Amino acid sequence: MLGMFMYMCMLSMCTLIFSWEMIQCGLFFLSFMSIFFIYCFCSFSCMSMMMGGDLLSFSLISLSCWICSLMLLASYKIYMNNFNKEKFSFLVVLILIFLFLSFGCLDLLMFYISFECVLVPTFLLIVGWGGQPERLQAGIYMFFYTLCASLPLLVGILNLYKINGSMVYNILMLIGGKMEVFWFFIFIVAFLVKLPMFLLHLWLPKAHVEAPIAGSMILAGILLKLGGYGLFRVLFLFQNFIVWNGGFLLSLGLVGGLWTSFICLRQVDLKSLIAYSSVGHMGMVMGGIITLNSWGSSGALLLMVAHGLCSSALFCLANLVYERFYSRSLMVLSGLMSIFPILAMWWFMFCVFNMAAPPSMNLFGEIFLMMSMVGWSQWTMICLVMLSFFSACYSLFMFSSTQHGKSWMMFSFDGIKIREYLLLFLHFIPMNFLVFNLDLWSYWF
């Protein structure tokens, strides 16, 4: 694990020396190397004094390496136009380093520092390479929304150090007493914003719409998973409180996911529709984590990995269309099936995977989460059924709005490159073939 970290640091220094293709090959090599950690460490393992983790950590580290590799493949236009390509590749590797430290550290304070440091290169990606003048407003909105929400977490971590004398995950003690409710919300508010939970999600659509394709991929693919990972690491401190009072957050996640499904049906911006759909999926993840059982935890991990790949692929598809027609409006982007028939197949596959169709990991993740939440309370079945139905509604609405109808594109445009088909294929392969090792993710908790 220390070797992976040193490799990333060397790769960040080489971004100004080696070519774009060499950096991309280095990231893909790191991705394949990180996969071996998933199969070697199913239980919690300490690799050094400060670094280690379990299957949750190594799965998200592998996902981070894979998405960062695909970010460079999706941003080839920056390389062709020579638009500060060295700085861009340096920021991508820097984001990967901070994500590696966030998922791989054993100390809660170190996790907080890495958790906050990821915001800086992400903010620079949005502001530096965003397409619209409103990107500065969106970047500042995201930066201060998440930063201000995480300041109470620092107070809670320092208080926890005063109580325990340490901040290593395995030896932290449960927090109880009269102030338990106060400390509970102090600890989780930063992760609920990053997740994001409904009512705390307002920064997400604006950041997605104004971000470049690499920014959208890292936001949807990885940064939302930081919130779920943080909940996994701190909720065990409040087990007694969650058992008796966790229904409020679980209900808010499900009802918020249902409400954002209605919002998706009203969207006319393609990237905004994909961004709002993430809120519903992350609401189910939060519900599974709060149930505190093995089915919910395994389902949350499966859905986080599957959603990271599926939403990243949908943003890539939206970017392919935007680069050719310079519009994200569903009223303009109609009849694409008659123009790009092969691309329509990819649209269909990722839209149905977004609504948890077999054989993707999304299906098994949602099955696990539904079983855990129905076992927690049978009343959740009503909301889960409606959430699944409307998830299918807005996914099919997105497909039919873009692929069917009359095309209004009367001007010339570039065809789809082999590189872009490869980009979609590299999203498709892990999302479907990791299902063959489903037992690995089923029993890690």
Short mmCIF file of C-alpha atoms in Angstrom, two decimals:
data_model
loop_
_atom_site.label_atom_id
_atom_site.label_comp_id
_atom_site.label_asym_id
_atom_site.label_seq_id
_atom_site.Cartn_x
_atom_site.Cartn_y
_atom_site.Cartn_z
CA MET A 1 0.00 0.00 0.00
CA LEU A 2 2.90 2.32 0.73
CA GLY A 3 4.30 1.38 -2.68
CA MET A 4 1.06 2.51 -4.33
CA PHE A 5 1.28 5.83 -2.53
CA MET A 6 4.89 6.39 -3.60
CA TYR A 7 3.95 5.44 -7.16
CA MET A 8 1.20 8.09 -7.17
CA CYS A 9 3.58 10.74 -5.84
CA MET A 10 6.13 9.93 -8.54
CA LEU A 11 3.39 9.99 -11.16
CA SER A 12 2.30 13.48 -10.02
CA MET A 13 5.86 14.77 -10.42
CA CYS A 14 6.14 13.18 -13.86
CA THR A 15 3.08 14.97 -15.26
CA LEU A 16 5.29 17.86 -16.37
CA ILE A 17 7.87 15.54 -17.96
CA PHE A 18 6.11 12.60 -19.61
CA SER A 19 3.43 12.75 -22.27
CA TRP A 20 -0.32 12.54 -21.72
CA GLU A 21 -0.37 8.93 -22.96
CA MET A 22 2.37 7.88 -20.52
CA ILE A 23 0.50 9.33 -17.55
CA GLN A 24 -2.68 7.61 -18.68
CA CYS A 25 -0.90 4.26 -19.05
CA GLY A 26 0.60 4.77 -15.57
CA LEU A 27 -2.86 5.32 -14.09
CA PHE A 28 -4.27 2.22 -15.80
CA PHE A 29 -1.36 0.18 -14.47
CA LEU A 30 -2.12 1.49 -10.99
CA SER A 31 -5.78 0.52 -11.45
CA PHE A 32 -4.94 -3.08 -12.29
CA MET A 33 -2.47 -3.22 -9.43
CA SER A 34 -5.10 -1.98 -6.97
CA ILE A 35 -7.51 -4.78 -7.96
CA PHE A 36 -5.25 -7.34 -6.27
CA PHE A 37 -5.83 -5.62 -2.92
CA ILE A 38 -9.56 -6.37 -3.19
CA TYR A 39 -8.95 -10.11 -3.31
CA CYS A 40 -6.18 -10.16 -0.69
CA PHE A 41 -7.82 -8.21 2.12
CA CYS A 42 -11.42 -9.10 2.85
CA SER A 43 -11.02 -8.44 6.57
CA PHE A 44 -9.57 -5.38 8.23
CA SER A 45 -5.80 -5.26 7.71
CA CYS A 46 -3.20 -2.80 8.97
CA MET A 47 -0.51 -2.22 6.38
CA SER A 48 1.56 0.30 8.38
CA MET A 49 1.23 2.67 11.33
CA MET A 50 -1.20 5.00 9.58
CA MET A 51 -2.44 3.16 6.48
CA GLY A 52 -4.68 0.13 6.08
CA GLY A 53 -8.32 -0.78 5.63
CA ASP A 54 -10.82 -3.46 4.77
CA LEU A 55 -12.71 -4.45 1.63
CA LEU A 56 -14.66 -1.18 1.74
CA SER A 57 -11.45 0.86 1.61
CA PHE A 58 -9.77 -1.18 -1.10
CA SER A 59 -12.90 -1.31 -3.26
CA LEU A 60 -13.22 2.48 -3.23
CA ILE A 61 -9.47 2.90 -3.82
CA SER A 62 -9.73 0.66 -6.90
CA LEU A 63 -12.79 2.61 -8.08
CA SER A 64 -10.88 5.90 -7.61
CA CYS A 65 -7.92 4.66 -9.66
CA TRP A 66 -10.21 3.40 -12.43
CA ILE A 67 -12.31 6.57 -12.65
CA CYS A 68 -9.23 8.83 -12.62
CA SER A 69 -7.76 6.77 -15.48
CA LEU A 70 -10.97 7.19 -17.46
CA MET A 71 -11.02 10.93 -16.71
CA LEU A 72 -7.92 11.43 -18.85
CA LEU A 73 -9.40 9.25 -21.58
CA ALA A 74 -12.62 11.30 -21.56
CA SER A 75 -10.76 14.64 -21.56
CA TYR A 76 -8.78 14.02 -24.73
CA LYS A 77 -10.09 17.29 -26.16
CA ILE A 78 -7.98 19.17 -23.60
CA TYR A 79 -4.92 17.31 -24.91
CA MET A 80 -5.75 18.02 -28.55
CA ASN A 81 -6.31 21.74 -27.91
CA ASN A 82 -3.28 21.92 -25.58
CA PHE A 83 -5.43 23.66 -22.96
CA ASN A 84 -3.04 23.48 -19.95
CA LYS A 85 -2.85 19.73 -20.28
CA GLU A 86 0.08 19.38 -17.85
CA LYS A 87 -1.78 21.21 -15.10
CA PHE A 88 -4.92 19.21 -15.80
CA SER A 89 -3.16 15.84 -15.53
CA PHE A 90 -1.39 17.03 -12.37
CA LEU A 91 -4.74 17.91 -10.76
CA VAL A 92 -6.19 14.50 -11.70
CA VAL A 93 -3.27 12.68 -10.07
CA LEU A 94 -3.46 15.01 -7.04
CA ILE A 95 -7.15 14.18 -6.59
CA LEU A 96 -6.25 10.49 -6.73
CA ILE A 97 -3.57 10.94 -4.03
CA PHE A 98 -5.99 12.66 -1.65
CA LEU A 99 -8.66 10.03 -2.32
CA PHE A 100 -6.14 7.28 -1.62
CA LEU A 101 -5.26 8.93 1.70
CA SER A 102 -8.94 9.38 2.57
CA PHE A 103 -9.89 5.76 1.94
CA GLY A 104 -6.64 4.20 3.17
CA CYS A 105 -5.88 6.02 6.42
CA LEU A 106 -6.65 4.56 9.85
CA ASP A 107 -6.73 7.86 11.73
CA LEU A 108 -9.92 9.94 11.85
CA LEU A 109 -8.10 13.30 11.83
CA MET A 110 -5.99 12.28 8.84
CA PHE A 111 -9.17 11.22 7.09
CA TYR A 112 -10.70 14.64 7.77
CA ILE A 113 -7.66 16.47 6.36
CA SER A 114 -7.62 14.34 3.20
CA PHE A 115 -11.41 14.64 2.97
CA GLU A 116 -11.13 18.43 2.83
CA CYS A 117 -8.06 18.54 0.58
CA VAL A 118 -9.95 16.78 -2.22
CA LEU A 119 -12.11 19.90 -2.54
CA VAL A 120 -9.22 22.11 -3.66
CA PRO A 121 -8.20 20.33 -6.92
CA THR A 122 -11.87 19.60 -7.67
CA PHE A 123 -12.66 23.29 -7.32
CA LEU A 124 -9.73 24.15 -9.63
CA LEU A 125 -11.00 21.62 -12.21
CA ILE A 126 -14.45 23.21 -12.25
CA VAL A 127 -13.20 26.81 -12.34
CA GLY A 128 -10.30 26.22 -14.72
CA TRP A 129 -11.84 23.92 -17.31
CA GLY A 130 -15.60 24.50 -16.97
CA GLY A 131 -17.46 25.54 -20.07
CA GLN A 132 -19.79 28.32 -18.87
CA PRO A 133 -19.19 31.69 -17.14
CA GLU A 134 -21.25 30.47 -14.16
CA ARG A 135 -18.57 27.91 -13.30
CA LEU A 136 -16.96 30.25 -10.75
CA GLN A 137 -20.25 30.64 -8.88
CA ALA A 138 -20.84 26.87 -8.97
CA GLY A 139 -17.31 26.14 -7.74
CA ILE A 140 -17.53 28.59 -4.86
CA TYR A 141 -21.01 27.29 -4.01
CA MET A 142 -19.72 23.72 -3.81
CA PHE A 143 -16.54 24.69 -1.94
CA PHE A 144 -18.14 26.71 0.84
CA TYR A 145 -21.25 24.54 1.14
CA THR A 146 -19.17 21.45 1.89
CA LEU A 147 -16.41 23.23 3.81
CA CYS A 148 -18.73 25.03 6.23
CA ALA A 149 -20.71 21.85 6.84
CA SER A 150 -17.54 19.94 7.73
CA LEU A 151 -16.22 22.40 10.30
CA PRO A 152 -18.42 20.92 13.07
CA LEU A 153 -16.87 17.53 12.25
CA LEU A 154 -13.44 18.89 13.21
CA VAL A 155 -14.83 19.96 16.59
CA GLY A 156 -16.27 16.49 17.10
CA ILE A 157 -12.99 14.78 16.15
CA LEU A 158 -11.01 16.90 18.61
CA ASN A 159 -13.54 16.16 21.34
CA LEU A 160 -13.31 12.46 20.56
CA TYR A 161 -9.53 12.64 20.90
CA LYS A 162 -9.97 14.26 24.33
CA ILE A 163 -12.19 11.34 25.41
CA ASN A 164 -10.25 8.41 23.91
CA GLY A 165 -6.70 9.72 23.64
CA SER A 166 -6.56 8.32 20.11
CA MET A 167 -8.37 8.64 16.78
CA VAL A 168 -7.68 5.21 15.27
CA TYR A 169 -10.93 3.62 14.06
CA ASN A 170 -10.61 0.29 15.85
CA ILE A 171 -10.13 1.66 19.37
CA LEU A 172 -12.67 4.49 19.39
CA MET A 173 -15.32 4.17 22.10
CA LEU A 174 -19.07 4.60 21.81
CA ILE A 175 -20.46 8.05 22.52
CA GLY A 176 -23.47 8.21 24.83
CA GLY A 177 -25.01 10.38 27.52
CA LYS A 178 -27.13 13.48 27.43
CA MET A 179 -25.18 15.09 24.57
CA GLU A 180 -25.45 12.07 22.29
CA VAL A 181 -27.94 13.72 19.91
CA PHE A 182 -25.78 16.82 19.62
CA TRP A 183 -22.59 14.88 18.85
CA PHE A 184 -24.46 12.61 16.44
CA PHE A 185 -25.41 15.49 14.15
CA ILE A 186 -22.01 17.13 14.63
CA PHE A 187 -20.31 14.02 13.27
CA ILE A 188 -22.58 13.18 10.36
CA VAL A 189 -23.57 16.57 8.89
CA ALA A 190 -20.41 16.78 6.76
CA PHE A 191 -21.00 13.31 5.33
CA LEU A 192 -24.68 13.97 4.67
CA VAL A 193 -23.72 17.04 2.62
CA LYS A 194 -21.11 15.13 0.66
CA LEU A 195 -23.40 12.10 0.14
CA PRO A 196 -25.63 14.21 -0.56
CA MET A 197 -28.80 13.78 1.47
CA PHE A 198 -32.03 15.40 0.31
CA LEU A 199 -32.31 19.03 1.59
CA LEU A 200 -28.49 19.21 1.63
CA HIS A 201 -28.04 18.44 -2.06
CA LEU A 202 -28.45 21.89 -3.61
CA TRP A 203 -24.76 22.27 -4.46
CA LEU A 204 -24.69 19.06 -6.53
CA PRO A 205 -26.72 19.91 -9.69
CA LYS A 206 -25.07 23.31 -10.10
CA ALA A 207 -21.58 21.84 -9.74
CA HIS A 208 -22.35 19.04 -12.20
CA VAL A 209 -23.83 21.31 -14.85
CA GLU A 210 -20.89 23.74 -14.84
CA ALA A 211 -18.09 21.18 -14.42
CA PRO A 212 -16.11 19.72 -17.33
CA ILE A 213 -16.51 16.04 -18.07
CA ALA A 214 -13.63 15.12 -15.74
CA GLY A 215 -15.20 17.15 -12.93
CA SER A 216 -18.57 15.47 -13.40
CA MET A 217 -16.97 12.03 -13.45
CA ILE A 218 -15.02 12.58 -10.24
CA LEU A 219 -18.00 14.19 -8.50
CA ALA A 220 -20.47 11.45 -9.36
CA GLY A 221 -18.05 8.55 -9.37
CA ILE A 222 -15.96 9.14 -6.25
CA LEU A 223 -16.67 12.26 -4.19
CA LEU A 224 -20.23 11.24 -3.38
CA LYS A 225 -18.83 7.95 -2.07
CA LEU A 226 -16.71 9.85 0.46
CA GLY A 227 -19.94 10.65 2.30
CA GLY A 228 -20.99 7.00 2.44
CA TYR A 229 -17.50 5.92 3.50
CA GLY A 230 -17.48 8.50 6.30
CA LEU A 231 -20.86 7.26 7.55
CA PHE A 232 -19.51 3.72 7.67
CA ARG A 233 -16.57 4.90 9.80
CA VAL A 234 -18.39 7.06 12.37
CA LEU A 235 -21.88 5.61 12.77
CA PHE A 236 -20.65 2.73 14.94
CA LEU A 237 -19.92 5.37 17.61
CA PHE A 238 -23.67 5.94 17.94
CA GLN A 239 -25.07 2.42 17.69
CA ASN A 240 -27.53 2.76 20.55
CA PHE A 241 -28.85 6.08 19.28
CA ILE A 242 -29.31 4.81 15.71
CA VAL A 243 -31.14 1.66 16.81
CA TRP A 244 -33.86 3.75 18.48
CA ASN A 245 -33.80 7.00 16.48
CA GLY A 246 -32.31 6.20 13.06
CA GLY A 247 -35.71 6.04 11.40
CA PHE A 248 -35.77 9.79 10.86
CA LEU A 249 -32.71 9.82 8.57
CA LEU A 250 -33.76 6.60 6.82
CA SER A 251 -37.22 8.02 6.08
CA LEU A 252 -35.74 11.31 4.94
CA GLY A 253 -33.41 9.49 2.56
CA LEU A 254 -36.21 7.44 1.00
CA VAL A 255 -38.73 10.27 0.76
CA GLY A 256 -36.02 12.60 -0.56
CA GLY A 257 -35.04 10.04 -3.19
CA LEU A 258 -38.68 9.75 -4.25
CA TRP A 259 -39.02 13.53 -4.44
CA THR A 260 -35.87 13.91 -6.54
CA SER A 261 -37.30 11.24 -8.87
CA PHE A 262 -40.23 13.60 -9.49
CA ILE A 263 -37.73 16.42 -10.07
CA CYS A 264 -35.91 14.27 -12.64
CA LEU A 265 -39.12 13.88 -14.63
CA ARG A 266 -39.32 17.68 -14.91
CA GLN A 267 -35.74 18.31 -16.04
CA VAL A 268 -34.83 19.58 -19.48
CA ASP A 269 -31.05 19.68 -18.91
CA LEU A 270 -29.43 16.29 -19.47
CA LYS A 271 -26.60 16.69 -16.96
CA SER A 272 -28.97 18.06 -14.34
CA LEU A 273 -31.23 15.00 -14.75
CA ILE A 274 -28.29 12.63 -14.21
CA ALA A 275 -27.13 14.67 -11.19
CA TYR A 276 -30.54 14.59 -9.50
CA SER A 277 -30.79 10.84 -10.05
CA SER A 278 -27.68 10.44 -7.89
CA VAL A 279 -29.53 11.90 -4.90
CA GLY A 280 -32.12 9.11 -5.02
CA HIS A 281 -29.50 6.37 -5.24
CA MET A 282 -27.45 7.84 -2.42
CA GLY A 283 -30.62 8.08 -0.30
CA MET A 284 -30.93 4.30 -0.57
CA VAL A 285 -27.26 3.92 0.34
CA MET A 286 -27.76 6.02 3.46
CA GLY A 287 -30.82 3.94 4.41
CA GLY A 288 -28.85 0.71 4.08
CA ILE A 289 -25.99 2.02 6.23
CA ILE A 290 -28.35 3.20 8.98
CA THR A 291 -29.97 -0.23 9.31
CA LEU A 292 -26.64 -1.45 10.78
CA ASN A 293 -26.93 -5.00 9.43
CA SER A 294 -24.84 -7.03 7.02
CA TRP A 295 -27.39 -6.92 4.18
CA GLY A 296 -27.59 -3.13 4.28
CA SER A 297 -23.83 -2.64 4.52
CA SER A 298 -23.07 -5.07 1.68
CA GLY A 299 -25.80 -3.52 -0.48
CA ALA A 300 -24.52 -0.01 0.22
CA LEU A 301 -21.00 -1.00 -0.86
CA LEU A 302 -22.29 -2.71 -4.02
CA LEU A 303 -24.48 0.23 -4.98
CA MET A 304 -21.73 2.78 -4.32
CA VAL A 305 -19.34 0.97 -6.68
CA ALA A 306 -22.04 0.35 -9.30
CA HIS A 307 -23.38 3.90 -9.16
CA GLY A 308 -19.87 5.32 -9.47
CA LEU A 309 -19.41 3.49 -12.77
CA CYS A 310 -22.94 3.97 -14.14
CA SER A 311 -23.29 7.70 -13.42
CA SER A 312 -19.80 8.36 -14.75
CA ALA A 313 -20.74 6.58 -17.99
CA LEU A 314 -23.95 8.60 -18.30
CA PHE A 315 -22.01 11.85 -17.93
CA CYS A 316 -19.59 10.61 -20.61
CA LEU A 317 -22.54 9.98 -22.94
CA ALA A 318 -23.92 13.45 -22.21
CA ASN A 319 -20.50 14.94 -22.96
CA LEU A 320 -20.22 13.07 -26.27
CA VAL A 321 -23.47 14.64 -27.38
CA TYR A 322 -22.57 18.09 -26.06
CA GLU A 323 -19.21 18.16 -27.86
CA ARG A 324 -21.01 17.67 -31.19
CA PHE A 325 -24.24 19.64 -30.82
CA TYR A 326 -23.27 22.17 -28.08
CA SER A 327 -26.52 21.67 -26.23
CA ARG A 328 -27.71 19.65 -23.24
CA SER A 329 -31.42 20.41 -23.69
CA LEU A 330 -33.67 17.37 -24.06
CA MET A 331 -35.90 19.42 -26.36
CA VAL A 332 -33.02 19.84 -28.81
CA LEU A 333 -31.32 16.45 -28.47
CA SER A 334 -34.04 14.30 -29.97
CA GLY A 335 -33.76 11.65 -32.64
CA LEU A 336 -30.14 10.74 -31.88
CA MET A 337 -30.87 7.13 -32.77
CA SER A 338 -31.17 8.09 -36.42
CA ILE A 339 -27.79 9.85 -36.30
CA PHE A 340 -25.73 7.56 -34.03
CA PRO A 341 -27.43 4.12 -34.01
CA ILE A 342 -24.54 2.34 -32.27
CA LEU A 343 -24.40 5.01 -29.58
CA ALA A 344 -28.11 4.39 -28.96
CA MET A 345 -27.20 0.89 -27.77
CA TRP A 346 -24.87 2.36 -25.13
CA TRP A 347 -27.54 4.87 -24.09
CA PHE A 348 -30.02 2.04 -23.64
CA MET A 349 -27.67 -0.16 -21.63
CA PHE A 350 -26.58 2.52 -19.19
CA CYS A 351 -30.11 3.87 -18.80
CA VAL A 352 -31.46 0.44 -17.86
CA PHE A 353 -28.46 -0.17 -15.58
CA ASN A 354 -29.30 3.14 -13.91
CA MET A 355 -32.72 1.69 -13.05
CA ALA A 356 -31.08 -1.52 -11.71
CA ALA A 357 -31.64 -3.98 -14.54
CA PRO A 358 -29.78 -7.31 -14.62
CA PRO A 359 -26.98 -8.34 -14.87
CA SER A 360 -25.44 -5.18 -13.41
CA MET A 361 -24.21 -4.68 -9.86
CA ASN A 362 -26.96 -2.07 -9.37
CA LEU A 363 -29.60 -4.81 -9.27
CA PHE A 364 -27.93 -6.83 -6.54
CA GLY A 365 -27.05 -3.73 -4.55
CA GLU A 366 -30.66 -2.54 -4.56
CA ILE A 367 -31.95 -6.02 -3.70
CA PHE A 368 -29.67 -6.15 -0.67
CA LEU A 369 -30.72 -2.65 0.40
CA MET A 370 -34.42 -3.40 -0.01
CA MET A 371 -34.15 -6.56 2.07
CA SER A 372 -32.31 -4.73 4.84
CA MET A 373 -34.77 -1.83 4.97
CA VAL A 374 -37.88 -4.01 4.73
CA GLY A 375 -36.44 -6.14 7.52
CA TRP A 376 -35.93 -2.97 9.55
CA SER A 377 -39.53 -1.82 8.96
CA GLN A 378 -42.18 -3.17 6.63
CA TRP A 379 -43.56 0.34 6.08
CA THR A 380 -40.49 1.19 4.00
CA MET A 381 -41.80 -1.18 1.32
CA ILE A 382 -44.27 1.44 0.09
CA CYS A 383 -41.59 4.04 -0.51
CA LEU A 384 -39.15 1.50 -1.96
CA VAL A 385 -41.68 0.28 -4.53
CA MET A 386 -42.45 3.84 -5.63
CA LEU A 387 -38.77 4.76 -5.69
CA SER A 388 -37.94 1.81 -7.95
CA PHE A 389 -40.89 2.57 -10.24
CA PHE A 390 -40.05 6.24 -10.70
CA SER A 391 -36.36 5.42 -11.10
CA ALA A 392 -37.38 3.35 -14.12
CA CYS A 393 -39.63 6.22 -15.28
CA TYR A 394 -36.94 8.90 -15.41
CA SER A 395 -34.34 6.49 -16.84
CA LEU A 396 -36.65 5.57 -19.73
CA PHE A 397 -37.66 9.22 -20.05
CA MET A 398 -33.99 10.14 -20.51
CA PHE A 399 -33.52 7.42 -23.14
CA SER A 400 -36.69 8.16 -25.11
CA SER A 401 -36.18 11.94 -25.02
CA THR A 402 -32.70 11.71 -26.51
CA GLN A 403 -33.06 8.77 -28.91
CA HIS A 404 -36.61 8.95 -30.29
CA GLY A 405 -38.42 11.72 -32.12
CA LYS A 406 -37.47 13.94 -35.01
CA SER A 407 -33.89 15.13 -35.27
CA TRP A 408 -33.33 18.87 -35.73
CA MET A 409 -29.58 18.56 -36.40
CA MET A 410 -29.11 19.90 -39.93
CA PHE A 411 -25.40 20.74 -39.75
CA SER A 412 -22.25 18.63 -40.03
CA PHE A 413 -20.62 17.06 -36.99
CA ASP A 414 -17.88 14.61 -36.09
CA GLY A 415 -18.58 10.92 -35.83
CA ILE A 416 -17.99 8.88 -32.69
CA LYS A 417 -14.32 7.97 -32.29
CA ILE A 418 -12.98 4.55 -31.29
CA ARG A 419 -11.55 6.18 -28.16
CA GLU A 420 -15.05 7.16 -27.06
CA TYR A 421 -16.44 3.68 -27.62
CA LEU A 422 -13.50 2.35 -25.60
CA LEU A 423 -14.34 4.79 -22.81
CA LEU A 424 -17.90 3.46 -22.58
CA PHE A 425 -16.71 -0.14 -22.82
CA LEU A 426 -14.33 0.38 -19.89
CA HIS A 427 -17.28 1.58 -17.80
CA PHE A 428 -19.40 -1.36 -18.90
CA ILE A 429 -16.94 -4.21 -18.19
CA PRO A 430 -16.39 -3.81 -14.41
CA MET A 431 -20.03 -2.93 -13.72
CA ASN A 432 -21.21 -6.27 -15.12
CA PHE A 433 -18.34 -8.70 -14.68
CA LEU A 434 -17.74 -7.94 -11.00
CA VAL A 435 -21.10 -9.63 -10.41
CA PHE A 436 -19.35 -12.99 -10.83
CA ASN A 437 -17.52 -12.33 -7.54
CA LEU A 438 -20.59 -11.12 -5.71
CA ASP A 439 -19.88 -13.30 -2.67
CA LEU A 440 -16.76 -11.25 -1.97
CA TRP A 441 -18.84 -8.11 -1.37
CA SER A 442 -21.66 -10.00 0.33
CA TYR A 443 -19.79 -11.14 3.43
CA TRP A 444 -17.23 -8.43 4.14
CA PHE A 445 -19.22 -6.81 6.99
#
